[in-house]
PDB file of C-alpha atoms in Angstrom:
ATOM      1  CA  MET A   1      95.264 -71.092-110.539  1.00 83.00           C
ATOM      2  CA  LYS A   2      97.183 -71.244-107.259  1.00 87.00           C
ATOM      3  CA  ILE A   3      96.337 -68.697-104.548  1.00 89.00           C
ATOM      4  CA  SER A   4      97.088 -68.520-100.831  1.00 84.00           C
ATOM      5  CA  SER A   5      94.164 -68.463 -98.395  1.00 80.00           C
ATOM      6  CA  LEU A   6      95.039 -64.940 -97.200  1.00 76.00           C
ATOM      7  CA  ALA A   7      95.320 -63.662-100.776  1.00 80.00           C
ATOM      8  CA  ALA A   8      91.907 -65.171-101.562  1.00 86.00           C
ATOM      9  CA  LYS A   9      90.356 -63.416 -98.558  1.00 81.00           C
ATOM     10  CA  LEU A  10      91.922 -60.095 -99.561  1.00 79.00           C
ATOM     11  CA  CYS A  11      90.662 -60.485-103.131  1.00 83.00           C
ATOM     12  CA  ALA A  12      87.146 -61.166-101.861  1.00 85.00           C
ATOM     13  CA  ALA A  13      87.259 -58.184 -99.502  1.00 77.00           C
ATOM     14  CA  LYS A  14      88.549 -55.838-102.202  1.00 76.00           C
ATOM     15  CA  GLY A  15      86.391 -57.222-105.026  1.00 80.00           C
ATOM     16  CA  ILE A  16      89.460 -58.222-107.064  1.00 85.00           C
ATOM     17  CA  ASP A  17      89.371 -61.055-109.617  1.00 87.00           C
ATOM     18  CA  PRO A  18      92.428 -63.235-108.812  1.00 86.00           C
ATOM     19  CA  ALA A  19      92.698 -64.117-112.501  1.00 87.00           C
ATOM     20  CA  THR A  20      93.819 -60.550-113.178  1.00 84.00           C
ATOM     21  CA  LEU A  21      96.803 -60.851-110.828  1.00 84.00           C
ATOM     22  CA  HIS A  22     100.338 -62.068-111.444  1.00 79.00           C
ATOM     23  CA  GLY A  23     101.452 -64.527-108.796  1.00 80.00           C
ATOM     24  CA  THR A  24     104.984 -64.117-107.453  1.00 77.00           C
ATOM     25  CA  GLY A  25     104.873 -67.025-105.020  1.00 75.00           C
ATOM     26  CA  PRO A  26     106.259 -70.543-105.543  1.00 75.00           C
ATOM     27  CA  GLY A  27     104.967 -72.033-108.791  1.00 77.00           C
ATOM     28  CA  GLY A  28     103.209 -68.789-109.672  1.00 81.00           C
ATOM     29  CA  ARG A  29     101.037 -68.866-106.546  1.00 83.00           C
ATOM     30  CA  ILE A  30      99.179 -65.587-105.887  1.00 85.00           C
ATOM     31  CA  MET A  31     100.250 -64.312-102.483  1.00 78.00           C
ATOM     32  CA  ALA A  32      98.852 -61.600-100.221  1.00 74.00           C
ATOM     33  CA  ALA A  33     101.695 -59.336-101.355  1.00 70.00           C
ATOM     34  CA  ASP A  34     100.449 -59.653-104.955  1.00 75.00           C
ATOM     35  CA  VAL A  35      97.030 -58.351-103.919  1.00 78.00           C
ATOM     36  CA  VAL A  36      98.172 -55.375-101.888  1.00 66.00           C
ATOM     37  CA  ALA A  37     101.698 -54.891-103.293  1.00 54.00           C
ATOM     38  CA  PRO A  38     103.314 -54.015 -99.939  1.00 42.00           C
ATOM     39  CA  GLN A  39     106.543 -52.109-100.503  1.00 39.00           C
ATOM     40  CA  PRO A  40     107.992 -50.803 -97.219  1.00 39.00           C
ATOM     41  CA  GLN A  41     109.751 -47.508 -97.747  1.00 39.00           C
ATOM     42  CA  GLN A  42     113.213 -46.868 -96.376  1.00 40.00           C
ATOM     43  CA  ARG A  43     113.870 -44.043 -93.946  1.00 41.00           C
ATOM     44  CA  ASN A  44     117.449 -43.656 -92.734  1.00 43.00           C
ATOM     45  CA  GLY A  45     118.017 -47.374 -93.154  1.00 45.00           C
ATOM     46  CA  ALA A  46     114.915 -48.374 -91.148  1.00 46.00           C
ATOM     47  CA  THR A  47     111.922 -50.278 -92.456  1.00 44.00           C
ATOM     48  CA  THR A  48     108.763 -48.206 -92.107  1.00 43.00           C
ATOM     49  CA  ILE A  49     105.206 -49.430 -91.655  1.00 42.00           C
ATOM     50  CA  ALA A  50     103.624 -51.408 -94.494  1.00 45.00           C
ATOM     51  CA  THR A  51     101.058 -49.811 -96.785  1.00 49.00           C
ATOM     52  CA  PHE A  52      98.430 -52.357 -95.747  1.00 57.00           C
ATOM     53  CA  ALA A  53      97.322 -53.936 -92.488  1.00 71.00           C
ATOM     54  CA  LEU A  54      96.155 -57.180 -90.937  1.00 81.00           C
ATOM     55  CA  LEU A  55      93.350 -56.967 -88.411  1.00 87.00           C
ATOM     56  CA  PRO A  56      93.398 -58.822 -85.076  1.00 91.00           C
ATOM     57  CA  THR A  57      91.780 -62.242 -85.351  1.00 90.00           C
ATOM     58  CA  ARG A  58      90.753 -62.485 -81.696  1.00 89.00           C
ATOM     59  CA  PRO A  59      89.713 -60.050 -78.947  1.00 91.00           C
ATOM     60  CA  GLN A  60      92.477 -58.364 -76.974  1.00 92.00           C
ATOM     61  CA  LYS A  61      94.035 -60.640 -74.361  1.00 91.00           C
ATOM     62  CA  ASP A  62      96.039 -59.472 -71.349  1.00 92.00           C
ATOM     63  CA  ASP A  63      96.673 -56.081 -72.992  1.00 95.00           C
ATOM     64  CA  TYR A  64      97.792 -57.573 -76.304  1.00 96.00           C
ATOM     65  CA  TYR A  65      96.340 -57.467 -79.813  1.00 96.00           C
ATOM     66  CA  VAL A  66      96.198 -61.041 -81.139  1.00 96.00           C
ATOM     67  CA  TYR A  67      96.888 -62.139 -84.738  1.00 95.00           C
ATOM     68  CA  ASP A  68      96.586 -65.747 -85.911  1.00 93.00           C
ATOM     69  CA  ALA A  69      98.026 -66.541 -89.329  1.00 90.00           C
ATOM     70  CA  SER A  70      99.662 -69.174 -91.525  1.00 87.00           C
ATOM     71  CA  VAL A  71     102.461 -68.695 -94.053  1.00 83.00           C
ATOM     72  CA  ASP A  72     103.651 -70.925 -96.889  1.00 79.00           C
ATOM     73  CA  MET A  73     107.418 -71.224 -96.301  1.00 74.00           C
ATOM     74  CA  ALA A  74     108.261 -72.847 -99.635  1.00 70.00           C
ATOM     75  CA  ALA A  75     109.977 -69.658-100.798  1.00 70.00           C
ATOM     76  CA  LEU A  76     112.593 -70.101 -98.072  1.00 69.00           C
ATOM     77  CA  GLY A  77     113.412 -73.510 -99.500  1.00 62.00           C
ATOM     78  CA  ASP A  78     113.660 -72.030-103.002  1.00 64.00           C
ATOM     79  CA  ILE A  79     116.516 -69.725-101.948  1.00 61.00           C
ATOM     80  CA  SER A  80     118.219 -72.258 -99.694  1.00 57.00           C
ATOM     81  CA  LEU A  81     121.315 -72.633-101.853  1.00 54.00           C
ATOM     82  CA  PRO A  82     122.660 -69.075-101.368  1.00 58.00           C
ATOM     83  CA  ILE A  83     121.697 -69.324 -97.702  1.00 58.00           C
ATOM     84  CA  ALA A  84     123.671 -72.553 -97.366  1.00 55.00           C
ATOM     85  CA  VAL A  85     126.708 -70.931 -99.014  1.00 54.00           C
ATOM     86  CA  GLN A  86     126.612 -68.067 -96.513  1.00 54.00           C
ATOM     87  CA  CYS A  87     126.145 -70.418 -93.583  1.00 52.00           C
ATOM     88  CA  GLU A  88     129.088 -72.563 -94.582  1.00 52.00           C
ATOM     89  CA  LYS A  89     131.325 -69.486 -94.558  1.00 51.00           C
ATOM     90  CA  LEU A  90     129.940 -67.698 -91.527  1.00 52.00           C
ATOM     91  CA  LEU A  91     128.153 -70.077 -89.184  1.00 49.00           C
ATOM     92  CA  GLU A  92     129.424 -73.607 -89.767  1.00 52.00           C
ATOM     93  CA  ASN A  93     125.875 -74.417 -90.963  1.00 49.00           C
ATOM     94  CA  ARG A  94     124.151 -73.358 -87.731  1.00 53.00           C
ATOM     95  CA  TYR A  95     121.489 -71.282 -89.480  1.00 61.00           C
ATOM     96  CA  SER A  96     117.936 -72.594 -88.988  1.00 71.00           C
ATOM     97  CA  VAL A  97     114.336 -71.653 -89.663  1.00 77.00           C
ATOM     98  CA  ILE A  98     113.899 -70.233 -86.156  1.00 82.00           C
ATOM     99  CA  ASP A  99     116.718 -67.741 -86.818  1.00 82.00           C
ATOM    100  CA  TYR A 100     114.847 -66.524 -89.870  1.00 83.00           C
ATOM    101  CA  ILE A 101     111.642 -66.166 -87.828  1.00 88.00           C
ATOM    102  CA  VAL A 102     113.441 -64.150 -85.143  1.00 91.00           C
ATOM    103  CA  ARG A 103     114.881 -61.788 -87.762  1.00 89.00           C
ATOM    104  CA  ALA A 104     111.445 -61.271 -89.324  1.00 91.00           C
ATOM    105  CA  VAL A 105     109.773 -60.597 -85.959  1.00 95.00           C
ATOM    106  CA  VAL A 106     112.410 -58.029 -84.986  1.00 94.00           C
ATOM    107  CA  LYS A 107     112.360 -56.190 -88.317  1.00 91.00           C
ATOM    108  CA  ALA A 108     108.561 -56.127 -88.335  1.00 92.00           C
ATOM    109  CA  GLY A 109     108.307 -54.928 -84.747  1.00 94.00           C
ATOM    110  CA  MET A 110     110.799 -52.125 -85.219  1.00 92.00           C
ATOM    111  CA  SER A 111     108.867 -50.927 -88.286  1.00 89.00           C
ATOM    112  CA  ALA A 112     106.237 -49.327 -86.010  1.00 93.00           C
ATOM    113  CA  PRO A 113     106.457 -45.524 -86.407  1.00 92.00           C
ATOM    114  CA  SER A 114     106.310 -44.969 -82.655  1.00 91.00           C
ATOM    115  CA  LEU A 115     109.487 -47.056 -82.267  1.00 91.00           C
ATOM    116  CA  GLN A 116     111.551 -45.342 -84.960  1.00 84.00           C
ATOM    117  CA  GLN A 117     113.192 -43.041 -82.413  1.00 84.00           C
ATOM    118  CA  ARG A 118     113.539 -45.730 -79.744  1.00 85.00           C
ATOM    119  CA  THR A 119     116.889 -45.645 -77.945  1.00 88.00           C
ATOM    120  CA  GLU A 120     116.481 -48.756 -75.771  1.00 89.00           C
ATOM    121  CA  PRO A 121     118.036 -51.934 -77.223  1.00 91.00           C
ATOM    122  CA  ALA A 122     115.631 -54.350 -78.892  1.00 93.00           C
ATOM    123  CA  ASP A 123     116.466 -57.516 -76.953  1.00 95.00           C
ATOM    124  CA  VAL A 124     115.012 -60.940 -77.782  1.00 96.00           C
ATOM    125  CA  LEU A 125     114.322 -64.039 -75.680  1.00 96.00           C
ATOM    126  CA  ILE A 126     113.983 -67.301 -77.632  1.00 94.00           C
ATOM    127  CA  PHE A 127     112.497 -70.602 -76.430  1.00 92.00           C
ATOM    128  CA  GLU A 128     112.730 -73.880 -78.359  1.00 86.00           C
ATOM    129  CA  ASN A 129     112.075 -77.550 -77.620  1.00 83.00           C
ATOM    130  CA  ASN A 130     109.016 -76.858 -75.455  1.00 82.00           C
ATOM    131  CA  GLY A 131     110.882 -74.147 -73.598  1.00 83.00           C
ATOM    132  CA  GLU A 132     113.782 -76.410 -72.594  1.00 86.00           C
ATOM    133  CA  LYS A 133     116.283 -74.499 -74.770  1.00 87.00           C
ATOM    134  CA  GLN A 134     116.576 -70.737 -74.199  1.00 91.00           C
ATOM    135  CA  ALA A 135     118.681 -68.048 -75.821  1.00 92.00           C
ATOM    136  CA  ALA A 136     119.007 -64.283 -75.463  1.00 94.00           C
ATOM    137  CA  VAL A 137     119.980 -61.934 -78.287  1.00 94.00           C
ATOM    138  CA  ARG A 138     120.916 -58.402 -77.255  1.00 93.00           C
ATOM    139  CA  ASP A 139     120.121 -55.352 -79.415  1.00 93.00           C
ATOM    140  CA  ALA A 140     118.834 -57.562 -82.240  1.00 92.00           C
ATOM    141  CA  ALA A 141     117.553 -54.678 -84.399  1.00 90.00           C
ATOM    142  CA  LYS A 142     121.154 -53.807 -85.258  1.00 87.00           C
ATOM    143  CA  LYS A 143     122.166 -57.358 -86.202  1.00 86.00           C
ATOM    144  CA  THR A 144     121.927 -59.334 -89.416  1.00 81.00           C
ATOM    145  CA  ILE A 145     120.232 -62.715 -89.479  1.00 78.00           C
ATOM    146  CA  PHE A 146     123.656 -64.386 -89.374  1.00 76.00           C
ATOM    147  CA  LYS A 147     124.729 -62.464 -86.260  1.00 83.00           C
ATOM    148  CA  ILE A 148     121.422 -63.328 -84.603  1.00 86.00           C
ATOM    149  CA  SER A 149     121.978 -66.998 -85.406  1.00 82.00           C
ATOM    150  CA  ARG A 150     125.517 -66.950 -84.046  1.00 82.00           C
ATOM    151  CA  GLU A 151     124.505 -65.268 -80.784  1.00 86.00           C
ATOM    152  CA  ALA A 152     121.471 -67.526 -80.287  1.00 85.00           C
ATOM    153  CA  ALA A 153     123.666 -70.599 -80.711  1.00 82.00           C
ATOM    154  CA  SER A 154     126.407 -69.374 -78.390  1.00 81.00           C
ATOM    155  CA  GLY A 155     124.874 -70.867 -75.254  1.00 80.00           C
ATOM    156  CA  ALA A 156     125.553 -67.691 -73.272  1.00 86.00           C
ATOM    157  CA  PRO A 157     123.464 -67.403 -70.069  1.00 88.00           C
ATOM    158  CA  ILE A 158     120.412 -65.141 -70.081  1.00 92.00           C
ATOM    159  CA  PRO A 159     121.218 -61.861 -68.284  1.00 90.00           C
ATOM    160  CA  GLU A 160     119.679 -61.316 -64.857  1.00 88.00           C
ATOM    161  CA  GLN A 161     116.634 -59.002 -64.719  1.00 89.00           C
ATOM    162  CA  TYR A 162     116.283 -59.386 -68.480  1.00 94.00           C
ATOM    163  CA  THR A 163     113.629 -57.151 -70.071  1.00 95.00           C
ATOM    164  CA  PRO A 164     113.290 -58.308 -73.701  1.00 96.00           C
ATOM    165  CA  THR A 165     111.309 -56.373 -76.271  1.00 96.00           C
ATOM    166  CA  PHE A 166     110.542 -59.604 -78.140  1.00 97.00           C
ATOM    167  CA  ILE A 167     109.628 -63.152 -77.129  1.00 97.00           C
ATOM    168  CA  VAL A 168     109.819 -65.943 -79.732  1.00 95.00           C
ATOM    169  CA  CYS A 169     108.759 -69.424 -78.627  1.00 92.00           C
ATOM    170  CA  ASP A 170     107.030 -72.632 -79.608  1.00 88.00           C
ATOM    171  CA  ALA A 171     103.478 -73.530 -78.666  1.00 86.00           C
ATOM    172  CA  HIS A 172     104.415 -75.635 -75.638  1.00 87.00           C
ATOM    173  CA  THR A 173     106.488 -72.984 -73.880  1.00 90.00           C
ATOM    174  CA  THR A 174     104.580 -72.102 -70.716  1.00 90.00           C
ATOM    175  CA  ARG A 175     104.048 -68.657 -69.230  1.00 89.00           C
ATOM    176  CA  ALA A 176     105.837 -69.837 -66.107  1.00 92.00           C
ATOM    177  CA  CYS A 177     108.884 -70.730 -68.196  1.00 91.00           C
ATOM    178  CA  VAL A 178     108.933 -67.273 -69.774  1.00 92.00           C
ATOM    179  CA  ALA A 179     108.392 -65.529 -66.425  1.00 91.00           C
ATOM    180  CA  ALA A 180     111.316 -67.416 -64.907  1.00 91.00           C
ATOM    181  CA  HIS A 181     113.730 -65.794 -67.365  1.00 92.00           C
ATOM    182  CA  VAL A 182     112.569 -62.158 -67.384  1.00 94.00           C
ATOM    183  CA  GLU A 183     112.407 -59.423 -64.785  1.00 93.00           C
ATOM    184  CA  GLU A 184     109.233 -59.484 -62.717  1.00 91.00           C
ATOM    185  CA  GLY A 185     106.527 -57.355 -64.316  1.00 90.00           C
ATOM    186  CA  CYS A 186     108.244 -57.244 -67.714  1.00 92.00           C
ATOM    187  CA  ARG A 187     105.714 -56.860 -70.550  1.00 93.00           C
ATOM    188  CA  PRO A 188     107.419 -57.436 -73.910  1.00 95.00           C
ATOM    189  CA  LEU A 189     106.049 -55.345 -76.770  1.00 96.00           C
ATOM    190  CA  PHE A 190     105.878 -58.344 -79.106  1.00 97.00           C
ATOM    191  CA  ALA A 191     105.512 -62.105 -78.732  1.00 96.00           C
ATOM    192  CA  PHE A 192     105.571 -64.738 -81.494  1.00 95.00           C
ATOM    193  CA  VAL A 193     104.302 -68.259 -80.830  1.00 94.00           C
ATOM    194  CA  ASP A 194     104.992 -70.999 -83.385  1.00 89.00           C
ATOM    195  CA  ARG A 195     101.809 -73.106 -83.359  1.00 86.00           C
ATOM    196  CA  GLY A 196     103.192 -75.919 -85.510  1.00 74.00           C
ATOM    197  CA  ASN A 197     106.331 -77.995 -85.595  1.00 64.00           C
ATOM    198  CA  THR A 198     109.036 -75.783 -87.055  1.00 59.00           C
ATOM    199  CA  PRO A 199     111.703 -77.912 -88.757  1.00 54.00           C
ATOM    200  CA  LYS A 200     114.715 -78.068 -86.471  1.00 52.00           C
ATOM    201  CA  GLU A 201     117.019 -79.002 -89.329  1.00 48.00           C
ATOM    202  CA  LYS A 202     119.352 -76.354 -90.665  1.00 48.00           C
ATOM    203  CA  VAL A 203     118.402 -74.653 -93.922  1.00 51.00           C
ATOM    204  CA  ARG A 204     120.566 -76.493 -96.438  1.00 47.00           C
ATOM    205  CA  ALA A 205     120.664 -76.497-100.226  1.00 41.00           C
ATOM    206  CA  GLY A 206     117.360 -77.995-101.314  1.00 44.00           C
ATOM    207  CA  ALA A 207     115.877 -77.548 -97.822  1.00 52.00           C
ATOM    208  CA  ALA A 208     114.210 -80.953 -97.622  1.00 53.00           C
ATOM    209  CA  GLY A 209     110.646 -80.672 -96.392  1.00 55.00           C
ATOM    210  CA  MET A 210     110.358 -76.903 -96.860  1.00 60.00           C
ATOM    211  CA  ALA A 211     108.338 -77.165-100.076  1.00 59.00           C
ATOM    212  CA  ASP A 212     105.278 -78.352 -98.146  1.00 66.00           C
ATOM    213  CA  TYR A 213     105.914 -76.532 -94.889  1.00 73.00           C
ATOM    214  CA  ILE A 214     103.198 -74.185 -93.608  1.00 80.00           C
ATOM    215  CA  LEU A 215     104.155 -72.026 -90.630  1.00 83.00           C
ATOM    216  CA  SER A 216     101.161 -71.449 -88.346  1.00 88.00           C
ATOM    217  CA  TYR A 217     101.664 -68.825 -85.671  1.00 92.00           C
ATOM    218  CA  THR A 218     100.094 -66.371 -83.241  1.00 94.00           C
ATOM    219  CA  PHE A 219     101.568 -62.893 -82.965  1.00 96.00           C
ATOM    220  CA  TYR A 220     100.935 -60.632 -79.970  1.00 97.00           C
ATOM    221  CA  VAL A 221     101.452 -56.852 -79.995  1.00 97.00           C
ATOM    222  CA  HIS A 222     101.155 -54.872 -76.752  1.00 97.00           C
ATOM    223  CA  THR A 223      98.335 -52.351 -76.653  1.00 97.00           C
ATOM    224  CA  SER A 224     100.751 -49.576 -75.721  1.00 95.00           C
ATOM    225  CA  LEU A 225     101.094 -49.301 -79.507  1.00 96.00           C
ATOM    226  CA  PRO A 226      98.132 -47.766 -81.378  1.00 95.00           C
ATOM    227  CA  GLU A 227      96.037 -50.473 -83.024  1.00 94.00           C
ATOM    228  CA  SER A 228      96.712 -49.037 -86.486  1.00 92.00           C
ATOM    229  CA  GLU A 229     100.457 -49.444 -85.913  1.00 93.00           C
ATOM    230  CA  ALA A 230      99.994 -52.930 -84.471  1.00 95.00           C
ATOM    231  CA  ASN A 231      98.018 -53.954 -87.568  1.00 93.00           C
ATOM    232  CA  GLY A 232     100.797 -52.628 -89.783  1.00 92.00           C
ATOM    233  CA  VAL A 233     103.453 -54.504 -87.821  1.00 94.00           C
ATOM    234  CA  ALA A 234     101.454 -57.735 -88.178  1.00 94.00           C
ATOM    235  CA  ALA A 235     101.222 -57.116 -91.934  1.00 91.00           C
ATOM    236  CA  ASN A 236     104.964 -56.451 -92.200  1.00 89.00           C
ATOM    237  CA  LEU A 237     105.721 -59.680 -90.360  1.00 91.00           C
ATOM    238  CA  HIS A 238     103.470 -61.683 -92.660  1.00 89.00           C
ATOM    239  CA  ALA A 239     105.037 -60.128 -95.763  1.00 85.00           C
ATOM    240  CA  MET A 240     108.587 -60.772 -94.542  1.00 84.00           C
ATOM    241  CA  LEU A 241     107.864 -64.423 -93.810  1.00 84.00           C
ATOM    242  CA  TYR A 242     106.400 -64.769 -97.312  1.00 79.00           C
ATOM    243  CA  ASN A 243     109.324 -62.980 -98.982  1.00 74.00           C
ATOM    244  CA  PRO A 244     112.621 -64.274 -97.533  1.00 68.00           C
ATOM    245  CA  VAL A 245     114.851 -62.556-100.105  1.00 63.00           C
ATOM    246  CA  ARG A 246     113.629 -59.152 -99.022  1.00 58.00           C
ATOM    247  CA  LEU A 247     114.365 -59.943 -95.387  1.00 60.00           C
ATOM    248  CA  LEU A 248     117.794 -61.437 -95.960  1.00 58.00           C
ATOM    249  CA  LEU A 249     118.949 -58.460 -98.019  1.00 51.00           C
ATOM    250  CA  LEU A 250     118.085 -55.960 -95.285  1.00 45.00           C
ATOM    251  CA  SER A 251     120.987 -54.891 -93.126  1.00 42.00           C
TER     252      SER A 251
END
């Protein structure tokens, strides 16, 4: 029986026998979603908070809740063919794993109930290659994954006095690098740090290497959000990374 580490922990906490569950992950693997069956409801086209939560894995740091997690990304490789078809038509094959991560982080963050009526644009600042490559995506909550990918690859300069809602970066991006590209005193609501080596290759048919790829990350949520909402956002992010079809089909 195949079961993810998070699903095993949830089963133990809830007293559930994994043998009684139907696995929907790659190769029949039992995933966290199979234990808790998260099904975000739709409200006026927006994704609402998940029906379960992930708890912070470390004490609060610099006014942020901290969540460490790992996700099996094999499912993204399994659906790589339709993704490749779309990319060939729309993006000249510029779509990559980091674009998918950005889309998941934005959709999860905007699922917080306290942000449902937010009028400010949900801007993103992306760092890759140890912070050497930067990209800004304006009002990302209103854009599909393909539009996010196109804008991130455009090479447009980062706006002055930029105040992003989201930061997405790799593990070697320094705080000084981030601070140099945002307005002084800016405190993004959400920050995602890729702790591993995200494949830089584009997601092509077959997605070589994705079958064994585990995404390890740390997710930060600002404490201006209630902890219950932050826990729900972290759960939504985890579920979206596990279930790429659900994310790609959202507008």
